[in-house]
Amino acid sequence: MSNEARESLEVDVLFVGAGPANLAAAYKLGQLVAEHNAKTDTPIEPMIVVIEKSADIGDHILSGAVFDPKAMRELIPEFETEAPFQTKVGRDEVIYLTDKGQFKLPITPPPLSNEGKFVLSLSDVTKWLAPKVMEMGIQIFPGFPGAEMLYEGDTVVGVRTGDKGIGKDGQKKPNYEPGIDIKAKVTILGEGARGSLCKEMFARLNMHSPTHPQVYGVGVKEIWEVPEGRLKAGTVLHTMGYPLKSEEFGGSFIYHLTDRKVIVGLVIGLDYKDPFLDPHQRLQRLKVHPLLAEMLEGGKLLKYGAATIPEGGYYSMPKLYADGVMVVGDSAAFLNGMRLKGIHLGMKSGMMAAETALEALVSGDASAATLKGYADRFENSWAKQELWGARNFHQSFQGGLWSAMFHAGAQFLTGGRGLKDPWPAPAGHEHMKSVPDYYGAEYSPDRSNAGKARPEFEFDGKLTMDKLTSVFHADTGHEEDQPSHLVVRDLDICHTRCTKEFGNPCQHFCPANVYEWLPGDAGQQKFQINFSNCVHCKTCDIMDPYQIIDWVTPEGGGGPKYAGM
Ligand code: SF4
């Protein structure tokens, strides 16, 4: 941490990240403060601040999404009449896809039933919620990434925001502005999956789950506009099978919105074996299946994006609190993989953290002894009950789709226990096999013939797009003259061991063409990091087989623009 003099701001509660969990938390805290003040002679007037790395609220929010309104109804009962963006789920099917065919499952597995739920854009939800939070006197600052945790000993005392105006050579530019130290009695981290602050803090404060490492999935998603009369708003289709292999966890989601828009997305578990797996290419392959090709024919790609989600479930959840800090939403793995839903759990986590934050403000004690109240509330909540019932779900997919279907059924019938409880699981990147192990010794893992191991795929530019064209539709961008926010700690490993063993999988798993291997001098390959393309999904940080990539926050305001996603 540099010793440069910086501006410092003292606040009572600091929320890092303006996703659904933290916005729900901020709104709830605003309500609780008002209720507290209405019945006491000693009112409090806490300064509550939300910081967000994107230029506008919702720009970095991407989700399916079929929305379970349970938490939202608790928070804002009038949500359904006020919020303009939701469509009620109508047709709701699970379909198994073969290469060219399909069959509908005779019954929708109960955890996947979406009766009474809504299809919506989560980005739109946050754009709707943020002004309501600000109406309560809570300040939201977009364009301010949380770059470093601030500690006194092992107590979290706030967050330093990112510097602005540092050149790619690491030198200060004329527009240099140092980040601000925001000192807070209570800091609430809601950075989404694999947040950079959480990554550092979980390691420093030993907050990782003692039972399982976290495992993740990556979702790649497009929004299309299709010809009139093609869609029925509210249709929700989930598919299994093609274009995934039976050894791979995941499936697609296809949601019909209003205004001729359709969402097409694919989630893939980041615990796959194939070192050449390319989530973007798999999504393109999905679209040539007759089910999608007919739906999208004559349509136009509007948006593209990618995000990771925590899939590990209850046993992978980190410790939810420490001295001065609580962790909410995807950062704390509030996601039910069995139901493919997490927004309602993330919001509920925020609301429980808000109740605990009020206690800390009133008592003047934000130590772990008080903030443990958050974990206690969770253990007694419907959120715990729901996550407990799915506690072994993702882990049981390690034997492939068909064995997992059996185990998922057994878990459903036994309240989540199944045949092994807890079901052991290594970290996702440990599943990846070397090129010779996966494709056979005849394939050289370097780029001289590695392509032979990859099935060819031709992008037609109409239905299927190459990665660069797709990334253009994420509308992502960063100030070019700044240090790369993708920090590779040992480039020697990339050029030697990784090339030989894994064929540099970064060029495949990154859905935004950030990592490129180009022809260089003297027959050597040149490694190039196109950081400006990054859509902040964190797949590289999670899936790199040597765990030497650190995603850190770029200059504030950089990244994708996911309005409507
Ligand atoms: Fe995602 Fe990493 Fe690629 Fe950025 S560089 S888009 S975080 S995989």
CSV table of N, CA and C in Angstrom, one decimal, residues 41-182:
chain,number,residue,atom,x,y,z
A,41,ASP,N,-35.8,8.3,21.3
A,41,ASP,CA,-35.4,9.7,21.6
A,41,ASP,C,-34.0,10.0,21.2
A,42,THR,N,-33.3,9.0,20.7
A,42,THR,CA,-31.9,9.2,20.3
A,42,THR,C,-31.7,8.8,18.9
A,43,PRO,N,-32.2,9.6,17.9
A,43,PRO,CA,-32.2,9.2,16.5
A,43,PRO,C,-30.7,9.1,16.0
A,44,ILE,N,-30.5,8.3,15.0
A,44,ILE,CA,-29.2,8.3,14.4
A,44,ILE,C,-29.3,8.8,12.9
A,45,GLU,N,-28.2,9.4,12.5
A,45,GLU,CA,-28.2,9.9,11.1
A,45,GLU,C,-26.9,9.4,10.4
A,46,PRO,N,-26.9,8.1,10.1
A,46,PRO,CA,-25.7,7.6,9.6
A,46,PRO,C,-25.4,8.1,8.2
A,47,MET,N,-24.1,8.2,7.8
A,47,MET,CA,-23.7,8.5,6.5
A,47,MET,C,-23.5,7.1,5.8
A,48,ILE,N,-24.3,6.9,4.8
A,48,ILE,CA,-24.3,5.6,4.1
A,48,ILE,C,-23.9,5.9,2.6
A,49,VAL,N,-22.9,5.1,2.1
A,49,VAL,CA,-22.4,5.4,0.8
A,49,VAL,C,-22.3,4.1,0.0
A,50,VAL,N,-22.6,4.1,-1.3
A,50,VAL,CA,-22.4,2.9,-2.2
A,50,VAL,C,-21.4,3.4,-3.2
A,51,ILE,N,-20.4,2.6,-3.5
A,51,ILE,CA,-19.5,2.8,-4.6
A,51,ILE,C,-19.6,1.7,-5.6
A,52,GLU,N,-19.4,2.0,-6.9
A,52,GLU,CA,-19.6,1.1,-8.0
A,52,GLU,C,-18.6,1.4,-9.1
A,53,LYS,N,-18.0,0.3,-9.6
A,53,LYS,CA,-16.9,0.5,-10.6
A,53,LYS,C,-17.4,1.0,-12.0
A,54,SER,N,-18.6,0.6,-12.3
A,54,SER,CA,-19.1,1.0,-13.7
A,54,SER,C,-19.5,2.4,-13.8
A,55,ALA,N,-19.5,2.9,-15.0
A,55,ALA,CA,-19.8,4.4,-15.2
A,55,ALA,C,-21.2,4.7,-14.8
A,56,ASP,N,-22.1,3.8,-15.1
A,56,ASP,CA,-23.6,4.0,-14.7
A,56,ASP,C,-24.0,2.7,-14.0
A,57,ILE,N,-25.0,2.9,-13.1
A,57,ILE,CA,-25.5,1.8,-12.4
A,57,ILE,C,-26.2,0.8,-13.4
A,58,GLY,N,-25.9,-0.5,-13.2
A,58,GLY,CA,-26.4,-1.5,-14.0
A,58,GLY,C,-25.6,-1.9,-15.2
A,59,ASP,N,-24.5,-1.1,-15.5
A,59,ASP,CA,-23.7,-1.3,-16.7
A,59,ASP,C,-22.9,-2.7,-16.6
A,60,HIS,N,-22.6,-3.1,-15.4
A,60,HIS,CA,-21.8,-4.3,-15.2
A,60,HIS,C,-22.7,-5.4,-14.7
A,61,ILE,N,-24.0,-5.3,-14.8
A,61,ILE,CA,-24.9,-6.3,-14.2
A,61,ILE,C,-25.5,-7.2,-15.4
A,62,LEU,N,-25.2,-8.5,-15.3
A,62,LEU,CA,-25.7,-9.4,-16.3
A,62,LEU,C,-26.2,-10.6,-15.7
A,63,SER,N,-27.4,-11.0,-16.0
A,63,SER,CA,-27.9,-12.3,-15.4
A,63,SER,C,-29.0,-12.8,-16.4
A,64,GLY,N,-29.4,-14.1,-16.2
A,64,GLY,CA,-30.4,-14.7,-17.1
A,64,GLY,C,-31.5,-13.9,-17.6
A,65,ALA,N,-32.5,-13.5,-16.9
A,65,ALA,CA,-32.8,-13.9,-15.6
A,65,ALA,C,-34.3,-14.2,-15.4
A,66,VAL,N,-34.5,-15.4,-14.8
A,66,VAL,CA,-35.9,-15.7,-14.3
A,66,VAL,C,-35.8,-15.3,-12.8
A,67,PHE,N,-36.7,-14.4,-12.4
A,67,PHE,CA,-36.6,-13.8,-11.1
A,67,PHE,C,-37.6,-14.3,-10.2
A,68,ASP,N,-37.2,-14.8,-9.0
A,68,ASP,CA,-38.1,-15.2,-8.0
A,68,ASP,C,-38.3,-14.0,-7.1
A,69,PRO,N,-39.5,-13.5,-7.0
A,69,PRO,CA,-39.7,-12.2,-6.4
A,69,PRO,C,-39.8,-12.2,-4.8
A,70,LYS,N,-39.5,-13.4,-4.3
A,70,LYS,CA,-39.7,-13.6,-2.8
A,70,LYS,C,-39.1,-12.5,-2.0
A,71,ALA,N,-37.8,-12.2,-2.2
A,71,ALA,CA,-37.1,-11.2,-1.4
A,71,ALA,C,-37.6,-9.8,-1.8
A,72,MET,N,-37.8,-9.6,-3.1
A,72,MET,CA,-38.2,-8.2,-3.5
A,72,MET,C,-39.6,-7.9,-2.9
A,73,ARG,N,-40.5,-8.9,-2.8
A,73,ARG,CA,-41.8,-8.6,-2.2
A,73,ARG,C,-41.7,-8.3,-0.7
A,74,GLU,N,-40.7,-8.9,0.0
A,74,GLU,CA,-40.4,-8.5,1.4
A,74,GLU,C,-39.9,-7.1,1.5
A,75,LEU,N,-39.1,-6.7,0.5
A,75,LEU,CA,-38.4,-5.4,0.5
A,75,LEU,C,-39.4,-4.2,0.0
A,76,ILE,N,-40.0,-4.5,-1.1
A,76,ILE,CA,-40.8,-3.5,-1.8
A,76,ILE,C,-42.1,-4.2,-2.2
A,77,PRO,N,-43.1,-4.2,-1.3
A,77,PRO,CA,-44.3,-5.0,-1.7
A,77,PRO,C,-45.0,-4.6,-3.0
A,78,GLU,N,-44.8,-3.3,-3.3
A,78,GLU,CA,-45.5,-2.7,-4.5
A,78,GLU,C,-44.7,-3.0,-5.8
A,79,PHE,N,-43.6,-3.8,-5.7
A,79,PHE,CA,-42.7,-4.0,-6.8
A,79,PHE,C,-43.5,-4.3,-8.1
A,80,GLU,N,-44.5,-5.3,-8.0
A,80,GLU,CA,-45.1,-5.8,-9.2
A,80,GLU,C,-45.9,-4.7,-10.0
A,81,THR,N,-46.4,-3.8,-9.2
A,81,THR,CA,-47.2,-2.7,-9.9
A,81,THR,C,-46.3,-1.6,-10.4
A,82,GLU,N,-45.2,-1.4,-9.6
A,82,GLU,CA,-44.3,-0.2,-9.9
A,82,GLU,C,-43.3,-0.5,-11.0
A,83,ALA,N,-42.7,-1.7,-11.0
A,83,ALA,CA,-41.6,-2.0,-11.9
A,83,ALA,C,-42.1,-2.2,-13.3
A,84,PRO,N,-41.6,-1.5,-14.2
A,84,PRO,CA,-42.1,-1.6,-15.6
A,84,PRO,C,-41.6,-2.7,-16.5
A,85,PHE,N,-40.6,-3.4,-16.0
A,85,PHE,CA,-39.8,-4.2,-16.9
A,85,PHE,C,-40.0,-5.7,-16.9
A,86,GLN,N,-40.9,-6.2,-16.1
A,86,GLN,CA,-41.0,-7.7,-16.0
A,86,GLN,C,-42.1,-8.3,-16.8
A,87,THR,N,-41.8,-9.6,-17.2
A,87,THR,CA,-42.8,-10.3,-17.9
A,87,THR,C,-43.1,-11.6,-17.1
A,88,LYS,N,-44.3,-12.0,-16.9
A,88,LYS,CA,-44.6,-13.2,-16.1
A,88,LYS,C,-44.3,-14.4,-16.9
A,89,VAL,N,-43.7,-15.4,-16.3
A,89,VAL,CA,-43.4,-16.7,-17.0
A,89,VAL,C,-44.6,-17.3,-17.4
A,90,GLY,N,-44.6,-17.8,-18.7
A,90,GLY,CA,-45.8,-18.5,-19.3
A,90,GLY,C,-45.3,-19.9,-19.5
A,91,ARG,N,-45.1,-20.3,-20.8
A,91,ARG,CA,-44.6,-21.6,-21.2
A,91,ARG,C,-43.3,-21.8,-20.5
A,92,ASP,N,-43.1,-23.0,-19.9
A,92,ASP,CA,-41.9,-23.2,-19.1
A,92,ASP,C,-41.5,-24.7,-19.3
A,93,GLU,N,-40.5,-24.9,-20.0
A,93,GLU,CA,-40.1,-26.3,-20.4
A,93,GLU,C,-38.6,-26.6,-20.2
A,94,VAL,N,-38.3,-27.9,-20.0
A,94,VAL,CA,-36.9,-28.3,-20.0
A,94,VAL,C,-36.8,-29.3,-21.2
A,95,ILE,N,-35.8,-29.0,-22.0
A,95,ILE,CA,-35.7,-29.8,-23.3
A,95,ILE,C,-34.3,-30.4,-23.3
A,96,TYR,N,-34.2,-31.6,-23.8
A,96,TYR,CA,-32.9,-32.2,-24.0
A,96,TYR,C,-32.5,-32.1,-25.5
A,97,LEU,N,-31.3,-31.6,-25.8
A,97,LEU,CA,-30.9,-31.4,-27.2
A,97,LEU,C,-29.9,-32.4,-27.5
A,98,THR,N,-30.1,-33.1,-28.7
A,98,THR,CA,-29.0,-33.8,-29.3
A,98,THR,C,-28.4,-32.9,-30.4
A,99,ASP,N,-27.5,-33.4,-31.2
A,99,ASP,CA,-26.8,-32.5,-32.2
A,99,ASP,C,-27.9,-31.8,-33.1
A,100,LYS,N,-28.9,-32.5,-33.5
A,100,LYS,CA,-29.9,-31.9,-34.4
A,100,LYS,C,-31.3,-32.1,-33.9
A,101,GLY,N,-31.5,-32.9,-32.9
A,101,GLY,CA,-32.8,-33.2,-32.5
A,101,GLY,C,-33.1,-32.6,-31.1
A,102,GLN,N,-34.3,-32.9,-30.6
A,102,GLN,CA,-34.7,-32.5,-29.2
A,102,GLN,C,-35.8,-33.3,-28.7
A,103,PHE,N,-35.9,-33.4,-27.4
A,103,PHE,CA,-37.1,-33.9,-26.8
A,103,PHE,C,-37.4,-33.2,-25.5
A,104,LYS,N,-38.6,-33.0,-25.3
A,104,LYS,CA,-39.0,-32.2,-24.1
A,104,LYS,C,-39.1,-33.2,-22.9
A,105,LEU,N,-38.6,-32.9,-21.8
A,105,LEU,CA,-38.7,-33.8,-20.6
A,105,LEU,C,-40.2,-33.9,-20.3
A,106,PRO,N,-40.7,-35.1,-20.0
A,106,PRO,CA,-42.1,-35.2,-19.7
A,106,PRO,C,-42.6,-34.4,-18.6
A,107,ILE,N,-41.8,-34.2,-17.6
A,107,ILE,CA,-42.2,-33.3,-16.5
A,107,ILE,C,-41.0,-32.3,-16.3
A,108,THR,N,-41.4,-31.1,-15.9
A,108,THR,CA,-40.3,-30.1,-15.5
A,108,THR,C,-39.9,-30.5,-14.1
A,109,PRO,N,-38.6,-30.8,-13.9
A,109,PRO,CA,-38.2,-31.1,-12.5
A,109,PRO,C,-38.6,-30.0,-11.6
A,110,PRO,N,-39.2,-30.3,-10.4
A,110,PRO,CA,-39.8,-29.3,-9.5
A,110,PRO,C,-38.8,-28.1,-9.2
A,111,PRO,N,-37.5,-28.3,-9.0
A,111,PRO,CA,-36.6,-27.2,-8.8
A,111,PRO,C,-36.6,-26.2,-9.9
A,112,LEU,N,-36.9,-26.7,-11.1
A,112,LEU,CA,-36.8,-25.8,-12.3
A,112,LEU,C,-38.1,-25.2,-12.7
A,113,SER,N,-39.2,-25.5,-11.9
A,113,SER,CA,-40.5,-24.9,-12.3
A,113,SER,C,-40.5,-23.4,-12.0
A,114,ASN,N,-41.0,-22.7,-12.9
A,114,ASN,CA,-40.9,-21.2,-12.8
A,114,ASN,C,-42.3,-20.5,-12.7
A,115,GLU,N,-43.3,-21.3,-12.3
A,115,GLU,CA,-44.6,-20.7,-12.2
A,115,GLU,C,-44.6,-19.5,-11.2
A,116,GLY,N,-45.2,-18.4,-11.6
A,116,GLY,CA,-45.3,-17.3,-10.7
A,116,GLY,C,-44.0,-16.4,-10.7
A,117,LYS,N,-43.0,-16.8,-11.5
A,117,LYS,CA,-41.8,-16.0,-11.5
A,117,LYS,C,-41.8,-15.0,-12.7
A,118,PHE,N,-40.8,-14.2,-12.9
A,118,PHE,CA,-40.7,-13.2,-13.9
A,118,PHE,C,-39.5,-13.3,-14.7
A,119,VAL,N,-39.6,-13.0,-16.0
A,119,VAL,CA,-38.4,-12.9,-16.9
A,119,VAL,C,-38.1,-11.4,-17.0
A,120,LEU,N,-36.8,-11.1,-16.7
A,120,LEU,CA,-36.5,-9.7,-16.7
A,120,LEU,C,-35.0,-9.5,-16.9
A,121,SER,N,-34.6,-8.2,-17.1
A,121,SER,CA,-33.2,-7.9,-17.2
A,121,SER,C,-32.8,-7.4,-15.8
A,122,LEU,N,-31.7,-8.0,-15.2
A,122,LEU,CA,-31.3,-7.7,-13.9
A,122,LEU,C,-30.6,-6.3,-13.9
A,123,SER,N,-30.0,-5.9,-15.0
A,123,SER,CA,-29.5,-4.6,-15.2
A,123,SER,C,-30.6,-3.6,-15.0
A,124,ASP,N,-31.7,-3.8,-15.6
A,124,ASP,CA,-32.9,-2.9,-15.5
A,124,ASP,C,-33.3,-2.8,-14.0
A,125,VAL,N,-33.3,-4.0,-13.3
A,125,VAL,CA,-33.7,-3.9,-11.9
A,125,VAL,C,-32.9,-3.0,-11.1
A,126,THR,N,-31.5,-3.1,-11.3
A,126,THR,CA,-30.7,-2.2,-10.5
A,126,THR,C,-30.8,-0.8,-10.9
A,127,LYS,N,-31.1,-0.5,-12.2
A,127,LYS,CA,-31.3,0.9,-12.6
A,127,LYS,C,-32.6,1.4,-12.0
A,128,TRP,N,-33.6,0.6,-11.7
A,128,TRP,CA,-34.8,1.0,-11.1
A,128,TRP,C,-34.7,1.2,-9.6
A,129,LEU,N,-33.9,0.3,-9.0
A,129,LEU,CA,-33.7,0.3,-7.5
A,129,LEU,C,-32.8,1.5,-7.1
A,130,ALA,N,-31.8,1.8,-7.8
A,130,ALA,CA,-30.8,2.8,-7.4
A,130,ALA,C,-31.4,4.1,-7.0
A,131,PRO,N,-32.3,4.7,-7.9
A,131,PRO,CA,-32.9,6.0,-7.5
A,131,PRO,C,-33.7,5.9,-6.2
A,132,LYS,N,-34.3,4.7,-6.0
A,132,LYS,CA,-35.1,4.6,-4.7
A,132,LYS,C,-34.2,4.7,-3.5
A,133,VAL,N,-33.0,4.1,-3.7
A,133,VAL,CA,-32.0,4.1,-2.6
A,133,VAL,C,-31.6,5.6,-2.4
A,134,MET,N,-31.3,6.3,-3.4
A,134,MET,CA,-30.8,7.7,-3.3
A,134,MET,C,-31.9,8.6,-2.7
A,135,GLU,N,-33.2,8.3,-3.0
A,135,GLU,CA,-34.2,9.1,-2.4
A,135,GLU,C,-34.2,9.0,-0.9
A,136,MET,N,-33.6,8.0,-0.3
A,136,MET,CA,-33.5,7.9,1.2
A,136,MET,C,-32.3,8.6,1.7
A,137,GLY,N,-31.6,9.4,0.9
A,137,GLY,CA,-30.4,10.1,1.4
A,137,GLY,C,-29.1,9.4,1.3
A,138,ILE,N,-29.2,8.2,0.7
A,138,ILE,CA,-28.0,7.4,0.6
A,138,ILE,C,-27.3,7.8,-0.7
A,139,GLN,N,-26.0,8.0,-0.6
A,139,GLN,CA,-25.2,8.4,-1.8
A,139,GLN,C,-24.7,7.3,-2.6
A,140,ILE,N,-24.8,7.3,-3.9
A,140,ILE,CA,-24.2,6.3,-4.8
A,140,ILE,C,-23.2,6.9,-5.7
A,141,PHE,N,-22.0,6.4,-5.7
A,141,PHE,CA,-21.0,7.0,-6.6
A,141,PHE,C,-20.5,6.0,-7.6
A,142,PRO,N,-21.1,6.1,-8.8
A,142,PRO,CA,-20.6,5.2,-9.9
A,142,PRO,C,-19.2,5.7,-10.4
A,143,GLY,N,-18.5,4.8,-11.0
A,143,GLY,CA,-17.1,5.1,-11.5
A,143,GLY,C,-16.1,5.1,-10.5
A,144,PHE,N,-16.4,4.5,-9.3
A,144,PHE,CA,-15.4,4.4,-8.2
A,144,PHE,C,-15.2,2.9,-7.9
A,145,PRO,N,-14.2,2.3,-8.4
A,145,PRO,CA,-13.9,0.9,-8.0
A,145,PRO,C,-13.3,0.8,-6.6
A,146,GLY,N,-13.6,-0.2,-5.9
A,146,GLY,CA,-12.9,-0.5,-4.6
A,146,GLY,C,-11.6,-1.2,-5.0
A,147,ALA,N,-10.5,-0.6,-4.8
A,147,ALA,CA,-9.2,-1.2,-5.3
A,147,ALA,C,-8.4,-1.9,-4.2
A,148,GLU,N,-8.5,-1.5,-3.0
A,148,GLU,CA,-7.8,-2.1,-1.9
A,148,GLU,C,-8.6,-2.1,-0.6
A,149,MET,N,-8.5,-3.2,0.2
A,149,MET,CA,-9.1,-3.1,1.5
A,149,MET,C,-8.2,-2.3,2.4
A,150,LEU,N,-8.9,-1.6,3.4
A,150,LEU,CA,-8.1,-0.9,4.4
A,150,LEU,C,-8.3,-1.7,5.7
A,151,TYR,N,-7.2,-1.9,6.4
A,151,TYR,CA,-7.2,-2.7,7.6
A,151,TYR,C,-6.6,-1.9,8.8
A,152,GLU,N,-7.0,-2.2,10.0
A,152,GLU,CA,-6.2,-1.8,11.2
A,152,GLU,C,-6.0,-3.2,11.9
A,153,GLY,N,-4.8,-3.7,11.8
A,153,GLY,CA,-4.7,-5.1,12.3
A,153,GLY,C,-5.5,-6.0,11.3
A,154,ASP,N,-6.3,-6.8,11.9
A,154,ASP,CA,-7.2,-7.6,11.1
A,154,ASP,C,-8.6,-7.1,11.0
A,155,THR,N,-8.8,-5.9,11.5
A,155,THR,CA,-10.2,-5.3,11.4
A,155,THR,C,-10.3,-4.5,10.1
A,156,VAL,N,-11.3,-4.7,9.3
A,156,VAL,CA,-11.6,-4.0,8.1
A,156,VAL,C,-12.1,-2.6,8.5
A,157,VAL,N,-11.4,-1.5,8.0
A,157,VAL,CA,-11.8,-0.2,8.3
A,157,VAL,C,-12.3,0.6,7.1
A,158,GLY,N,-12.4,0.0,6.0
A,158,GLY,CA,-12.9,0.7,4.8
A,158,GLY,C,-12.2,0.2,3.5
A,159,VAL,N,-12.3,1.0,2.5
A,159,VAL,CA,-11.8,0.6,1.2
A,159,VAL,C,-11.1,1.8,0.5
A,160,ARG,N,-10.0,1.6,-0.2
A,160,ARG,CA,-9.4,2.6,-1.0
A,160,ARG,C,-9.9,2.5,-2.4
A,161,THR,N,-10.4,3.6,-3.0
A,161,THR,CA,-10.9,3.5,-4.4
A,161,THR,C,-9.7,3.6,-5.3
A,162,GLY,N,-9.9,3.2,-6.6
A,162,GLY,CA,-8.8,3.2,-7.5
A,162,GLY,C,-8.3,4.6,-7.9
A,163,ASP,N,-7.0,4.6,-8.2
A,163,ASP,CA,-6.4,5.8,-8.7
A,163,ASP,C,-6.9,6.1,-10.1
A,164,LYS,N,-6.9,7.4,-10.5
A,164,LYS,CA,-7.2,7.7,-11.9
A,164,LYS,C,-6.0,8.4,-12.5
A,165,GLY,N,-5.7,8.2,-13.8
A,165,GLY,CA,-4.7,8.9,-14.5
A,165,GLY,C,-3.3,8.3,-14.3
A,166,ILE,N,-3.2,7.0,-14.2
A,166,ILE,CA,-1.9,6.3,-14.2
A,166,ILE,C,-1.7,5.7,-15.6
A,167,GLY,N,-0.5,6.0,-16.2
A,167,GLY,CA,-0.3,5.6,-17.6
A,167,GLY,C,0.1,4.1,-17.6
A,168,LYS,N,0.2,3.5,-18.8
A,168,LYS,CA,0.5,2.1,-19.0
A,168,LYS,C,1.9,1.8,-18.5
A,169,ASP,N,2.8,2.9,-18.4
A,169,ASP,CA,4.1,2.7,-17.9
A,169,ASP,C,4.2,2.8,-16.4
A,170,GLY,N,3.0,3.0,-15.8
A,170,GLY,CA,3.0,3.1,-14.3
A,170,GLY,C,3.2,4.5,-13.8
A,171,GLN,N,3.5,5.5,-14.7
A,171,GLN,CA,3.7,6.8,-14.3
A,171,GLN,C,2.4,7.7,-14.2
A,172,LYS,N,2.5,8.7,-13.4
A,172,LYS,CA,1.3,9.6,-13.2
A,172,LYS,C,1.2,10.4,-14.5
A,173,LYS,N,-0.1,10.5,-15.0
A,173,LYS,CA,-0.3,11.4,-16.1
A,173,LYS,C,-0.8,12.8,-15.6
A,174,PRO,N,-1.0,13.8,-16.5
A,174,PRO,CA,-1.4,15.1,-16.0
A,174,PRO,C,-2.8,15.1,-15.3
A,175,ASN,N,-3.6,14.1,-15.7
A,175,ASN,CA,-4.9,14.1,-15.0
A,175,ASN,C,-5.0,13.2,-13.8
A,176,TYR,N,-3.8,12.9,-13.2
A,176,TYR,CA,-3.7,11.9,-12.1
A,176,TYR,C,-4.6,12.4,-10.9
A,177,GLU,N,-5.3,11.5,-10.4
A,177,GLU,CA,-6.1,11.7,-9.1
A,177,GLU,C,-5.9,10.5,-8.3
A,178,PRO,N,-5.3,10.6,-7.1
A,178,PRO,CA,-5.2,9.4,-6.2
A,178,PRO,C,-6.6,9.0,-5.7
A,179,GLY,N,-6.7,7.7,-5.5
A,179,GLY,CA,-8.0,7.1,-5.0
A,179,GLY,C,-8.2,7.7,-3.6
A,180,ILE,N,-9.4,7.6,-3.1
A,180,ILE,CA,-9.8,8.1,-1.8
A,180,ILE,C,-9.9,7.0,-0.8
A,181,ASP,N,-9.4,7.2,0.4
A,181,ASP,CA,-9.6,6.2,1.5
A,181,ASP,C,-11.0,6.5,2.1
A,182,ILE,N,-11.9,5.6,1.9
A,182,ILE,CA,-13.2,5.7,2.5
A,182,ILE,C,-13.2,4.8,3.7
